[in-house]
Coordinates of C-alpha atoms and ligand atoms in Angstrom, one line a residue:
M787 CA 9.6 21.2 35.0
K788 CA 9.9 21.5 31.2
Y789 CA 8.7 19.0 28.7
N790 CA 11.3 18.8 25.9
Q791 CA 9.8 16.7 23.1
I792 CA 6.5 15.7 21.4
M793 CA 6.0 12.1 20.7
V794 CA 4.0 11.5 17.5
R795 CA 2.3 8.1 17.1
F796 CA 1.0 6.5 14.0
G797 CA -1.5 4.1 15.6
E798 CA -2.0 0.5 14.4
L799 CA -0.7 0.4 10.9
S800 CA -1.9 -2.3 8.7
T801 CA 1.0 -1.7 6.4
K802 CA 4.4 -3.2 7.0
G803 CA 7.9 -3.2 5.5
K804 CA 8.4 -0.9 2.6
N805 CA 4.9 0.5 2.8
K806 CA 5.4 1.4 6.4
K807 CA 8.7 3.1 5.5
D808 CA 7.0 5.1 2.8
F809 CA 4.2 6.1 5.3
I810 CA 6.7 7.3 7.8
H811 CA 8.9 9.1 5.3
T812 CA 5.9 10.9 3.8
L813 CA 4.5 11.8 7.2
A814 CA 7.9 13.1 8.4
I815 CA 8.0 15.4 5.3
N816 CA 4.5 16.6 5.9
I817 CA 5.3 17.3 9.5
K818 CA 8.5 19.2 8.7
N819 CA 6.6 21.3 6.1
A820 CA 3.8 22.1 8.4
L821 CA 6.2 23.2 11.1
R822 CA 8.7 25.1 9.0
D823 CA 7.8 28.4 10.8
F824 CA 9.4 27.1 14.0
P825 CA 13.1 27.4 13.4
N826 CA 14.3 25.8 16.6
L827 CA 12.5 22.5 16.2
A828 CA 14.5 19.3 15.4
F829 CA 13.1 15.9 14.3
S830 CA 13.9 12.4 15.0
V831 CA 12.3 9.8 12.8
Q832 CA 12.1 6.3 14.1
Y833 CA 10.4 3.1 13.2
D834 CA 7.4 3.5 15.5
H835 CA 7.4 7.1 16.4
I836 CA 8.4 10.5 15.2
Y837 CA 9.8 12.9 17.9
V838 CA 9.6 16.6 17.6
I839 CA 12.4 18.1 19.7
L840 CA 11.3 21.4 21.1
N841 CA 14.6 23.2 21.9
E842 CA 12.6 25.7 24.0
T843 CA 9.8 26.2 21.5
D844 CA 6.3 26.8 23.0
P845 CA 4.6 23.4 22.5
K846 CA 1.0 24.7 22.3
P847 CA 0.9 26.0 18.7
V848 CA 3.1 23.1 17.6
I849 CA 0.6 20.5 19.0
E850 CA -2.3 22.4 17.4
I851 CA -0.7 22.1 14.0
L852 CA 0.2 18.4 14.5
Q853 CA -3.4 17.6 15.4
D854 CA -4.5 18.6 11.9
I855 CA -2.0 16.4 10.0
S856 CA -3.4 13.2 8.6
G857 CA -1.6 10.0 9.5
I858 CA -1.0 11.0 13.1
H859 CA -3.0 8.9 15.5
S860 CA -2.1 10.6 18.7
L861 CA 0.7 12.7 20.3
S862 CA 2.1 13.4 23.8
L863 CA 4.1 16.1 25.2
V864 CA 7.0 14.2 26.8
L865 CA 10.0 14.7 29.0
F866 CA 12.9 12.8 27.5
T867 CA 15.4 12.0 30.2
E868 CA 18.0 9.5 31.4
D869 CA 16.5 6.2 32.3
N870 CA 18.3 5.3 35.6
I871 CA 15.7 4.7 38.3
E872 CA 16.9 7.5 40.6
N873 CA 16.4 10.0 37.8
L874 CA 13.0 8.5 36.9
L875 CA 11.8 8.9 40.5
K876 CA 12.9 12.5 40.7
Q877 CA 11.5 13.5 37.3
S878 CA 8.2 11.7 37.8
L879 CA 7.6 13.3 41.1
A880 CA 8.4 16.8 39.7
L881 CA 6.0 16.2 36.7
I882 CA 3.1 14.9 38.7
R883 CA 3.3 17.7 41.2
E884 CA 2.4 20.1 38.4
E885 CA -0.8 18.2 37.5
E886 CA -4.2 18.8 38.9
G887 CA -6.1 15.9 40.5
K888 CA -6.4 13.7 43.5
T889 CA -5.7 10.2 42.2
F890 CA -3.1 8.7 39.9
K891 CA -1.7 5.6 38.4
V892 CA 1.7 4.9 36.9
Y893 CA 1.8 3.0 33.6
T894 CA 5.2 1.8 32.3
R895 CA 6.1 0.3 29.0
R896 CA 9.5 -1.1 28.5
S897 CA 10.7 -1.7 25.0
N898 CA 14.4 -1.9 26.2
K899 CA 14.4 -5.4 27.4
A900 CA 17.9 -5.1 28.7
Y901 CA 16.7 -2.6 31.3
P902 CA 17.3 -4.0 34.8
L903 CA 13.8 -3.5 36.2
N904 CA 10.6 -4.9 34.7
S905 CA 7.5 -2.6 34.1
D906 CA 5.7 -3.8 37.1
T907 CA 8.7 -3.0 39.4
I908 CA 9.1 0.4 37.8
N909 CA 5.3 1.1 38.4
R910 CA 5.5 0.1 42.0
T911 CA 8.7 1.9 42.8
I912 CA 7.6 5.2 41.2
A913 CA 4.0 5.0 42.7
G914 CA 5.6 4.4 46.2
E915 CA 7.8 7.5 45.8
I916 CA 4.7 9.6 44.7
L917 CA 2.6 8.3 47.6
R918 CA 5.3 9.1 50.1
N919 CA 5.9 12.6 48.8
S920 CA 2.5 14.0 47.7
P921 CA -1.1 13.9 48.9
L922 CA -2.1 11.9 45.8
K923 CA -3.8 8.5 46.1
V924 CA -3.6 5.5 43.7
D925 CA -6.6 4.7 41.6
V926 CA -5.8 2.1 38.9
H927 CA -9.3 2.1 37.3
N928 CA -10.2 5.7 36.9
P929 CA -7.3 7.9 37.9
D930 CA -7.3 11.7 37.5
I931 CA -3.7 11.6 36.3
T932 CA -2.0 8.8 34.4
L933 CA 1.8 9.1 34.6
S934 CA 3.1 7.1 31.6
I935 CA 6.7 6.0 31.3
E936 CA 8.3 4.5 28.2
V937 CA 11.7 3.0 28.7
R938 CA 13.3 2.7 25.3
N939 CA 16.9 2.0 24.1
E940 CA 17.8 5.7 23.8
G941 CA 16.4 6.7 27.2
A942 CA 13.0 7.2 29.0
Y943 CA 10.0 9.3 28.1
I944 CA 7.7 10.5 30.8
F945 CA 4.3 12.1 30.1
T946 CA 0.8 12.7 31.5
K947 CA -1.2 14.0 28.6
T948 CA -2.1 12.5 25.2
F949 CA -3.8 14.4 22.4
K950 CA -5.9 12.9 19.6
G951 CA -4.5 13.2 16.1
A952 CA -6.5 13.4 12.8
G953 CA -5.9 9.7 12.1
G954 CA -6.0 8.4 8.5
Y955 CA -3.0 8.2 6.3
P956 CA -0.3 10.8 5.4
L957 CA -1.3 13.1 2.6
G958 CA -0.4 11.9 -0.8
T959 CA 0.2 8.2 0.0
G960 CA -3.1 7.1 -1.5
G961 CA -3.1 8.5 -5.0
K962 CA -5.2 11.3 -6.5
V963 CA -9.0 11.7 -6.8
M964 CA -11.0 14.0 -9.1
H965 CA -13.6 15.5 -6.7
M966 CA -16.8 17.2 -7.7
L967 CA -17.0 20.4 -5.7
S968 CA -20.4 22.2 -5.8
G969 CA -20.2 25.0 -3.2
G970 CA -22.9 23.3 -1.0
I971 CA -22.3 21.9 2.4
D972 CA -21.7 18.3 1.5
S973 CA -19.0 18.3 -1.1
P974 CA -16.3 20.2 0.9
V975 CA -16.9 17.7 3.8
A976 CA -16.5 14.8 1.4
A977 CA -13.3 16.4 0.2
Y978 CA -12.0 16.7 3.7
L979 CA -12.7 13.0 4.4
L980 CA -10.7 12.0 1.3
L981 CA -7.8 14.2 2.3
R982 CA -7.8 12.7 5.8
R983 CA -7.4 9.2 4.3
G984 CA -4.2 10.3 2.7
L985 CA -5.6 10.9 -0.8
R986 CA -4.8 14.0 -2.9
I987 CA -7.6 15.8 -4.7
E988 CA -8.1 17.9 -7.7
C989 CA -11.6 19.5 -8.0
I990 CA -14.0 19.9 -10.9
H991 CA -16.9 22.4 -10.8
F992 CA -19.7 22.8 -13.3
A993 CA -20.5 26.5 -13.7
S994 CA -23.6 27.8 -15.5
P995 CA -23.3 31.5 -16.1
P996 CA -25.3 33.6 -16.3
Y997 CA -27.7 31.4 -14.4
T998 CA -25.2 31.0 -11.6
N999 CA -23.5 33.9 -10.2
I1000 CA -19.8 34.7 -10.6
G1001 CA -19.5 34.9 -6.8
V1002 CA -19.6 31.1 -6.8
I1003 CA -16.0 30.9 -7.9
E1004 CA -14.9 33.2 -5.0
K1005 CA -16.9 30.9 -2.7
L1006 CA -15.2 27.8 -4.0
K1007 CA -11.8 29.4 -3.6
D1008 CA -12.6 30.3 0.0
L1009 CA -13.7 26.7 0.6
L1010 CA -10.5 25.4 -0.9
K1011 CA -8.4 27.7 1.2
E1012 CA -9.8 26.0 4.3
L1013 CA -8.9 22.6 2.7
N1014 CA -5.4 23.9 2.0
K1015 CA -4.7 23.0 5.6
Y1016 CA -4.7 19.4 4.4
Q1017 CA -3.3 19.8 0.9
S1018 CA -1.2 23.0 0.4
E1019 CA -2.2 23.4 -3.3
I1020 CA -5.5 22.3 -4.8
R1021 CA -6.3 22.6 -8.5
L1022 CA -9.9 23.7 -9.4
N1023 CA -11.1 22.9 -12.9
V1024 CA -14.1 25.1 -13.9
I1025 CA -16.2 23.6 -16.6
Q1026 CA -18.6 25.8 -18.6
F1027 CA -21.8 23.8 -18.3
T1028 CA -24.5 26.3 -19.5
K1029 CA -24.8 25.0 -23.1
L1030 CA -25.1 21.4 -22.0
Q1031 CA -27.8 22.3 -19.5
E1032 CA -29.8 24.3 -21.9
K1033 CA -29.6 21.5 -24.4
I1034 CA -30.8 18.9 -21.9
Y1035 CA -33.9 21.0 -21.2
E1036 CA -34.5 21.3 -24.9
V1037 CA -34.5 17.6 -25.6
A1038 CA -35.8 16.0 -22.5
D1039 CA -38.8 15.9 -20.2
E1040 CA -38.1 18.1 -17.2
S1041 CA -38.5 15.3 -14.8
Y1042 CA -35.4 13.6 -16.4
A1043 CA -33.3 16.7 -16.5
I1044 CA -31.4 16.1 -13.3
T1045 CA -30.5 12.5 -14.2
L1046 CA -29.3 13.6 -17.6
M1047 CA -27.4 16.5 -16.2
R1048 CA -25.6 14.3 -13.7
R1049 CA -24.8 11.7 -16.3
I1050 CA -23.0 14.4 -18.3
M1051 CA -21.3 15.6 -15.1
F1052 CA -20.0 12.1 -14.5
R1053 CA -18.8 11.7 -18.1
L1054 CA -16.9 15.0 -17.8
A1055 CA -15.4 14.1 -14.5
S1056 CA -14.4 10.7 -15.7
E1057 CA -12.7 12.0 -18.8
L1058 CA -10.9 14.7 -16.9
S1059 CA -9.8 12.3 -14.2
K1060 CA -8.1 10.1 -16.8
R1061 CA -6.3 13.1 -18.3
R1062 CA -5.1 14.2 -14.9
H1063 CA -4.0 10.7 -13.8
C1064 CA -6.6 10.4 -11.0
L1065 CA -7.5 6.9 -9.9
A1066 CA -11.1 7.7 -9.0
I1067 CA -13.8 10.4 -9.0
S1068 CA -15.8 11.4 -6.0
S1069 CA -18.8 13.4 -5.0
G1070 CA -20.7 14.6 -1.9
E1071 CA -23.8 12.4 -2.7
S1072 CA -25.7 11.0 0.3
V1073 CA -28.4 8.5 -0.2
G1074 CA -31.9 9.7 0.2
Q1075 CA -31.1 13.4 0.4
V1076 CA -32.7 14.5 -2.9
A1077 CA -34.3 12.8 -5.9
S1078 CA -31.1 12.3 -7.8
Q1079 CA -29.7 10.5 -4.7
T1080 CA -31.9 7.4 -4.5
L1081 CA -30.0 4.1 -5.1
E1082 CA -32.0 3.7 -8.4
S1083 CA -30.9 7.1 -9.6
I1084 CA -27.3 6.7 -8.5
G1085 CA -27.3 3.4 -10.5
V1086 CA -28.5 5.0 -13.7
I1087 CA -26.0 7.9 -13.3
N1088 CA -23.1 5.7 -12.4
E1089 CA -23.7 3.6 -15.5
V1090 CA -21.9 6.1 -17.7
T1091 CA -18.5 5.6 -16.1
N1092 CA -16.0 2.8 -15.5
V1093 CA -13.8 4.9 -13.3
P1094 CA -14.3 4.0 -9.6
V1095 CA -16.6 6.5 -7.9
I1096 CA -16.1 7.3 -4.2
R1097 CA -19.0 8.7 -2.2
P1098 CA -17.5 9.4 1.2
L1099 CA -20.9 10.6 2.6
V1100 CA -23.2 8.0 1.1
V1101 CA -24.7 7.0 4.4
T1102 CA -23.9 9.9 6.6
D1103 CA -26.8 11.9 7.9
K1104 CA -27.1 15.7 7.4
E1105 CA -26.5 16.5 11.1
E1106 CA -23.2 14.7 11.1
I1107 CA -22.2 16.3 7.8
I1108 CA -23.0 19.8 9.3
R1109 CA -21.0 18.9 12.4
I1110 CA -17.9 18.1 10.4
A1111 CA -18.5 21.2 8.2
R1112 CA -18.4 23.4 11.3
K1113 CA -15.3 21.7 12.6
I1114 CA -13.4 22.3 9.4
N1115 CA -14.7 25.9 9.0
T1116 CA -16.5 25.3 5.7
Y1117 CA -20.1 25.5 7.0
E1118 CA -20.3 29.3 7.1
I1119 CA -18.8 29.6 3.7
S1120 CA -21.1 26.9 2.2
I1121 CA -24.3 28.6 3.5
R1122 CA -23.5 31.9 1.8
P1123 CA -26.4 32.5 -0.5
F1124 CA -25.7 31.7 -4.1
E1125 CA -27.5 29.9 -7.0
D1126 CA -26.2 26.5 -7.8
C1127 CA -26.8 25.1 -11.3
C1128 CA -28.8 22.3 -9.8
T1129 CA -31.1 24.6 -7.8
I1130 CA -31.7 26.9 -10.8
F1131 CA -32.5 24.1 -13.1
A1132 CA -34.2 21.9 -10.5
P1133 CA -37.4 20.5 -12.0
K1134 CA -40.5 20.4 -9.9
N1135 CA -41.0 16.6 -10.1
P1136 CA -37.7 14.9 -10.6
K1137 CA -37.7 11.2 -11.3
T1138 CA -36.7 9.2 -8.2
K1139 CA -36.6 6.0 -10.3
P1140 CA -35.4 7.1 -13.8
A1141 CA -35.6 4.4 -16.5
L1142 CA -32.4 3.7 -18.3
D1143 CA -34.0 3.2 -21.7
K1144 CA -35.8 6.5 -21.4
V1145 CA -32.6 8.3 -20.4
E1146 CA -30.8 6.8 -23.4
E1147 CA -33.7 7.8 -25.7
Y1148 CA -33.2 11.5 -24.7
E1149 CA -29.4 11.3 -25.0
A1150 CA -29.7 10.0 -28.5
K1151 CA -31.3 13.3 -29.5
F1152 CA -28.2 15.4 -29.2
D1153 CA -24.5 15.1 -29.8
Y1154 CA -23.4 15.4 -26.2
Q1155 CA -20.0 13.9 -26.9
T1156 CA -19.0 16.9 -29.1
M1157 CA -20.3 19.3 -26.5
I1158 CA -18.3 17.4 -23.8
N1159 CA -15.1 17.6 -25.8
E1160 CA -15.7 21.3 -26.3
A1161 CA -16.2 21.9 -22.6
L1162 CA -13.0 20.0 -21.8
D1163 CA -11.1 22.1 -24.3
N1164 CA -12.2 25.2 -22.5
I1165 CA -11.5 24.4 -18.9
E1166 CA -10.4 27.3 -16.7
V1167 CA -7.8 26.1 -14.2
I1168 CA -7.5 27.9 -10.9
R1169 CA -4.8 26.9 -8.4
V1170 CA -5.7 27.6 -4.8
K1171 CA -2.6 27.7 -2.6
K1172 CA -1.9 28.2 1.0
E1173 CA -1.0 31.8 1.5
E1174 CA 2.7 32.1 2.2
E1175 CA 3.9 34.8 4.4
L1176 CA 6.5 36.9 2.7
F1177 CA 8.4 38.1 5.7
Ligands
LIG87 P1 -23.6 19.7 -2.0 O1 -24.0 20.1 -0.6 O2 -22.2 19.1 -2.0 O3 -23.9 20.7 -3.1 P2 -26.2 18.5 -2.4 O4 -26.7 17.8 -1.2 O5 -26.6 19.8 -2.8 O6 -24.6 18.4 -2.3 P3 -26.6 17.7 -5.2 O7 -26.7 19.1 -5.6 O8 -27.5 16.7 -5.7 O9 -26.5 17.5 -3.6 O10 -25.1 17.2 -5.6 C1 -24.6 16.0 -5.2 C2 -23.1 16.0 -5.5 O11 -22.8 16.3 -6.9 C3 -22.4 17.2 -4.8 O12 -22.0 16.9 -3.5 C4 -21.2 17.4 -5.7 O13 -20.2 16.4 -5.4 C5 -21.7 17.1 -7.1 N1 -22.2 18.4 -7.7 C6 -23.4 18.9 -7.7 N2 -23.5 20.1 -8.4 C7 -22.2 20.3 -8.8 C8 -21.5 21.4 -9.5 N3 -22.2 22.4 -10.0 N4 -20.2 21.3 -9.7 C9 -19.5 20.2 -9.2 N5 -20.1 19.2 -8.6 C10 -21.4 19.2 -8.3
LIG88 MG1 -25.7 21.0 -4.2

């Protein structure tokens, strides 16, 4: 028995009307783009599902790709067939015979209300046929196999397996965020969580040559290549940060350096986000991880900006962050040794409760605004794209 379609579900959408249409339209485009290497596939876009019509294509790699696309709640490999009951009996029996297990249940949904039989009758008729013609037993609570039937206006769909999707919203429906990407473990994971929610990202990185190694940029590109699965082109803005860092160490007590540095980073990110039409900035901060990530410290840092700041990992523990990093293949890249500007310049006793007046006193000692403008005028922009196969 051959399955002939994949049913793609969106899950419970809180959006309705035009927003829902936009959601489906964007998702359909993303699906078609992601599957463009499979020339025989066809697509049918409907109000509550998208159907991928296989036309003899092997479903396995197609399902794997679909599982990574944000906005898809779940998917099933289905047999689309005529909905007359004789045909349903025949096809259901053929499908269930290929499954492994001892117990089953039939679950019917009927959205075609003109269909002559109700769901309950369909369930009982088909279950009876299976009981008579196979060794399987019914178990309605915990069956090994659930045979699902959906009777819709265009025909019936029969399936036994449902796969989990990435969830979230389709890429690009939620606006763009300026994300601070460091090369550590946290910030790529934070970026992934934003992408899964349907946001687009652009990245900003603060580089401190010669203190930080040039290899950092290669590492960032490798991280972004993994994230290209979710956004096919990501812009990386590299900011020269060395002069600002040196200046901070010149004017301020070492224990305040991290706070001052991060306030400058947030000023730079905010300014660039406005220039690039981003609606928010984001970072991989997680409360309590290090000195600059106490609530007191986050407060003093956040004070420099009126752009909304998203911190997707703020209360996520490190183990969970690492679990996600492994899942999205960024962990091995992130742990490659390299010197980060924050590690190089890390003071021995950073303030966990920096005082705002003290911070402002230090900042009054140098013209950071001119230095910020200069850094923004000298951004290096790197576009990291999905590698296209030429042939
Ligand atoms: P990560 O693992 O993402 O490096 P971390 O636990 O090392 O995070 P910090 O170094 O304090 O924490 O940085 C917190 C966040 O600030 C990072 O997640 C990132 O978003 C941002 N950040 C830190 N350093 C840089 C940098 N050099 N360039 C861009 N963003 C940075
Ligand atoms: Mg870091």
